Amino acid sequence: MDQKLHYCYPNYNISCVKVVRKYEEHVILYIFTVFVIIVTLCGNIFVIISISHFKQLHTPTNCLVLSLAAVDFLLGLFVMPFHFAAYIEYCWYFGEFMCYFFYLMYLFLTSASVRILVFISIDRYVAVCNPFFYTSNVTIFRTMLCIAIGWLSALLYTLAYLKSDGSTISTGCAGACGFDFLPAWGMADFLCSFVLPFSVISCFYFRIFIVARRHARAARTLGIVVAVFIICWFPQLVLAAYFLYAPVPDRYISTILSGLTLISLINSGINPVIYAFFYSWFQQCMKLIVSRKIFSPGSSQNIHLLYSENPTFLPHWQSEGCRFESRKCQ
């Protein structure tokens, strides 16, 4: 990086200092940014269209997958571009209103994403450990109700967070965008956003693995989902918790934290890639969408479009769960 001092707004007396990256580094980072955002938006749009269009994919589990894809799409649309640009430029060029909007959307959507992941773990736990109860009691309506509760609770939590005493959007110098809050709120957010949900997810998936240990494919897929969640979120949240109680704010720690936040956001683009590699229904849906066969009359109701090669296949993890032993987890 060029060590010469530069300013976000050279003509402003209160402009923030910025570090100018080398031209090659600048170009590479922006190419990477565009690639990640395109993969996130297009991948999640494929998931949304697939589950919405094909009626045979209208299952409780896939309603949760659809909701998660919607959250990830909105993150790719409203959060990723701003955060990537601020990280690359070392400055915020989008104004005070967009700074507030950015943090509102970031906190709201990440909170909603975590809640949906918890619902998915509960859904898979019931489907695997008690498939007969799952079939007769877990309906699309009840799943949609849970999703609505998850989104609403995430919104209320975010508003309470932003409006709490000591929480302010900081734009101290021209080109800055930060969120200042009391350490108590930060630790509460760390516990609510990671420790508690991750504990719940780990508990349910651990019980699932006990039942699913004889089914290598199911265990592998579940392991990837959990591992990706941990890898993307754990470093950022732990460092953020440490940063709350750091005796002196460290610019380097702040830069590292910003980079780790990018990794957590990239998780939004990874989920469709996992589906593409491990779920044949998603692969076939992508082919039908790209070839525009979904515009054919009756395409949404033609079950042979998806299941002609394997009539026992069911979307997502449902086929795996229903073949497990019919016994409750102890």
Coordinates of C-alpha atoms in Angstrom, one line a residue, residues 98-301:
M98 CA -27.0 5.2 3.6
C99 CA -24.7 4.5 6.5
Y100 CA -27.7 4.1 8.8
F101 CA -29.6 2.1 6.1
F102 CA -26.5 -0.2 5.7
Y103 CA -26.3 -1.0 9.4
L104 CA -30.1 -1.5 9.6
M105 CA -30.1 -4.0 6.7
Y106 CA -26.9 -5.7 7.9
L107 CA -28.1 -6.3 11.4
F108 CA -31.6 -7.2 10.4
L109 CA -30.7 -9.7 7.6
T110 CA -27.9 -11.4 9.5
S111 CA -30.2 -11.8 12.5
A112 CA -32.9 -13.2 10.2
S113 CA -30.4 -15.6 8.6
V114 CA -29.3 -17.0 11.9
R115 CA -32.9 -17.6 13.0
I116 CA -33.7 -19.4 9.8
L117 CA -30.6 -21.6 10.2
V118 CA -31.9 -22.5 13.7
F119 CA -35.3 -23.4 12.2
I120 CA -33.7 -25.6 9.6
S121 CA -31.8 -27.5 12.2
I122 CA -35.1 -28.0 14.2
D123 CA -36.9 -29.1 11.0
R124 CA -34.2 -31.6 10.1
Y125 CA -34.0 -32.9 13.7
V126 CA -37.8 -33.7 13.7
A127 CA -37.7 -35.1 10.2
V128 CA -34.8 -37.5 11.0
C129 CA -35.7 -38.5 14.5
N130 CA -39.4 -38.7 14.2
P131 CA -40.4 -38.8 10.5
F132 CA -44.0 -40.0 11.1
F133 CA -44.7 -37.0 13.4
Y134 CA -43.0 -34.7 10.9
T135 CA -45.1 -35.9 8.0
S136 CA -48.4 -35.4 9.9
N137 CA -47.7 -32.3 11.9
V138 CA -45.1 -30.1 10.1
T139 CA -47.0 -28.3 7.4
I140 CA -46.2 -25.5 5.0
F141 CA -48.5 -23.1 6.9
R142 CA -46.8 -23.7 10.2
T143 CA -43.4 -23.4 8.6
M144 CA -44.4 -20.1 7.0
L145 CA -45.7 -18.9 10.4
C146 CA -42.3 -19.7 12.0
I147 CA -40.5 -17.9 9.2
A148 CA -42.7 -14.8 9.7
I149 CA -41.9 -14.9 13.4
G150 CA -38.2 -15.2 12.7
W151 CA -38.2 -12.2 10.3
L152 CA -40.3 -10.1 12.7
S153 CA -38.3 -10.9 15.7
A154 CA -35.1 -10.1 13.8
L155 CA -36.5 -6.7 12.8
L156 CA -37.6 -5.9 16.3
Y157 CA -34.3 -7.0 17.7
T158 CA -32.4 -4.8 15.2
L159 CA -34.5 -1.7 15.9
A160 CA -34.0 -2.2 19.7
Y161 CA -30.3 -2.6 19.1
L162 CA -30.1 0.6 17.0
K163 CA -32.3 2.7 19.3
S164 CA -30.8 1.5 22.6
D165 CA -29.0 3.9 24.9
G166 CA -25.5 4.4 23.8
S167 CA -26.0 3.1 20.3
T168 CA -25.3 5.7 17.6
I169 CA -24.3 5.7 13.9
S170 CA -20.9 7.4 13.9
T171 CA -19.8 9.6 11.0
G172 CA -17.3 11.7 13.0
C173 CA -15.2 12.7 10.0
A174 CA -16.2 12.9 6.3
G175 CA -15.8 9.5 4.9
A176 CA -16.5 7.5 8.0
C177 CA -19.4 5.1 8.8
G178 CA -19.4 3.3 12.1
F179 CA -21.8 1.9 14.7
D180 CA -21.0 2.7 18.3
F181 CA -22.7 0.9 21.1
L182 CA -22.3 -0.1 24.7
P183 CA -20.1 -3.1 25.4
A184 CA -23.0 -4.8 27.2
W185 CA -25.1 -4.6 24.0
G186 CA -22.2 -5.9 22.0
M187 CA -21.7 -8.9 24.3
A188 CA -25.5 -9.6 24.3
D189 CA -25.5 -9.5 20.5
F190 CA -22.5 -11.9 20.5
L191 CA -24.4 -14.3 22.7
C192 CA -27.7 -14.0 20.9
S193 CA -26.3 -14.0 17.4
F194 CA -23.7 -16.8 17.7
V195 CA -23.3 -18.6 21.0
L196 CA -27.0 -19.4 21.7
P197 CA -28.0 -20.2 18.1
F198 CA -24.8 -22.1 17.4
S199 CA -25.4 -24.2 20.6
V200 CA -28.9 -25.0 19.5
I201 CA -27.7 -25.9 15.9
S202 CA -24.9 -28.0 17.2
C203 CA -27.1 -29.9 19.6
F204 CA -29.7 -30.8 17.0
Y205 CA -27.1 -31.7 14.3
F206 CA -25.2 -33.8 16.9
R207 CA -28.4 -35.8 17.5
I208 CA -29.0 -36.0 13.7
F209 CA -25.5 -37.4 13.1
I210 CA -26.1 -40.1 15.7
V211 CA -29.2 -41.3 13.7
A212 CA -27.6 -40.6 10.3
R213 CA -24.2 -42.1 10.8
R214 CA -24.9 -45.0 8.5
H215 CA -25.8 -42.7 5.7
A216 CA -22.6 -41.2 4.4
R217 CA -24.1 -38.7 2.0
A218 CA -26.5 -37.3 4.5
A219 CA -23.8 -36.9 7.2
R220 CA -21.4 -35.3 4.7
T221 CA -24.0 -32.7 3.6
L222 CA -25.0 -31.8 7.1
G223 CA -21.3 -31.5 8.0
I224 CA -20.6 -29.1 5.2
V225 CA -23.6 -26.9 6.2
V226 CA -22.4 -26.7 9.8
A227 CA -18.7 -26.3 8.9
V228 CA -19.4 -23.4 6.5
F229 CA -21.5 -21.6 9.1
I230 CA -18.7 -21.9 11.7
I231 CA -15.9 -21.0 9.3
C232 CA -17.7 -17.9 8.0
W233 CA -19.0 -16.5 11.3
F234 CA -16.9 -17.7 14.2
P235 CA -13.7 -15.6 13.5
Q236 CA -15.6 -12.4 12.9
L237 CA -17.9 -12.7 16.0
V238 CA -15.1 -13.7 18.3
L239 CA -12.8 -10.8 17.2
A240 CA -15.8 -8.4 17.5
A241 CA -16.4 -9.5 21.0
Y242 CA -12.7 -9.0 21.8
F243 CA -12.7 -5.6 20.2
L244 CA -15.5 -4.5 22.5
Y245 CA -13.2 -4.7 25.5
A246 CA -9.9 -3.8 23.9
P247 CA -8.2 -1.2 26.1
V248 CA -7.2 0.9 23.1
P249 CA -8.9 0.9 19.7
D250 CA -6.5 -0.8 17.3
R251 CA -6.6 0.3 13.6
Y252 CA -5.2 -3.0 12.5
I253 CA -7.7 -5.0 14.5
S254 CA -10.5 -2.9 13.0
T255 CA -9.1 -3.6 9.5
I256 CA -8.9 -7.4 10.2
L257 CA -12.5 -7.3 11.6
S258 CA -13.7 -5.6 8.5
G259 CA -12.1 -8.3 6.4
L260 CA -13.6 -11.1 8.5
T261 CA -17.0 -9.4 8.1
L262 CA -16.5 -9.8 4.3
I263 CA -16.0 -13.6 4.9
S264 CA -19.2 -13.8 6.9
L265 CA -21.1 -12.1 4.1
I266 CA -19.6 -14.4 1.5
N267 CA -21.5 -17.2 3.3
S268 CA -24.6 -15.8 1.5
G269 CA -23.1 -16.8 -1.8
I270 CA -21.8 -20.2 -0.7
N271 CA -25.2 -21.8 0.1
P272 CA -26.4 -22.0 -3.6
V273 CA -23.0 -23.5 -4.5
I274 CA -23.5 -26.2 -1.9
Y275 CA -27.0 -27.0 -3.3
A276 CA -25.5 -27.1 -6.9
F277 CA -22.9 -29.7 -5.8
F278 CA -25.0 -31.9 -3.6
Y279 CA -28.6 -31.7 -4.6
S280 CA -29.8 -33.0 -8.0
W281 CA -33.0 -31.1 -7.8
F282 CA -31.2 -27.8 -7.9
Q283 CA -29.0 -28.9 -10.7
Q284 CA -32.0 -29.9 -12.8
C285 CA -33.9 -26.8 -11.9
M286 CA -31.0 -24.6 -13.1
K287 CA -31.0 -26.5 -16.4
L288 CA -34.7 -25.9 -16.8
I289 CA -34.4 -22.2 -15.9
V290 CA -31.4 -21.6 -18.2
S291 CA -33.0 -23.4 -21.1
R292 CA -36.3 -21.5 -20.5
K293 CA -38.3 -24.7 -20.2
I294 CA -40.0 -23.3 -17.1
F295 CA -42.1 -21.2 -19.5
S296 CA -43.6 -24.3 -21.1
P297 CA -47.3 -24.9 -20.2
G298 CA -47.6 -27.1 -17.1
S299 CA -43.9 -27.1 -16.3
S300 CA -44.6 -26.3 -12.7
Q301 CA -46.8 -29.4 -12.2

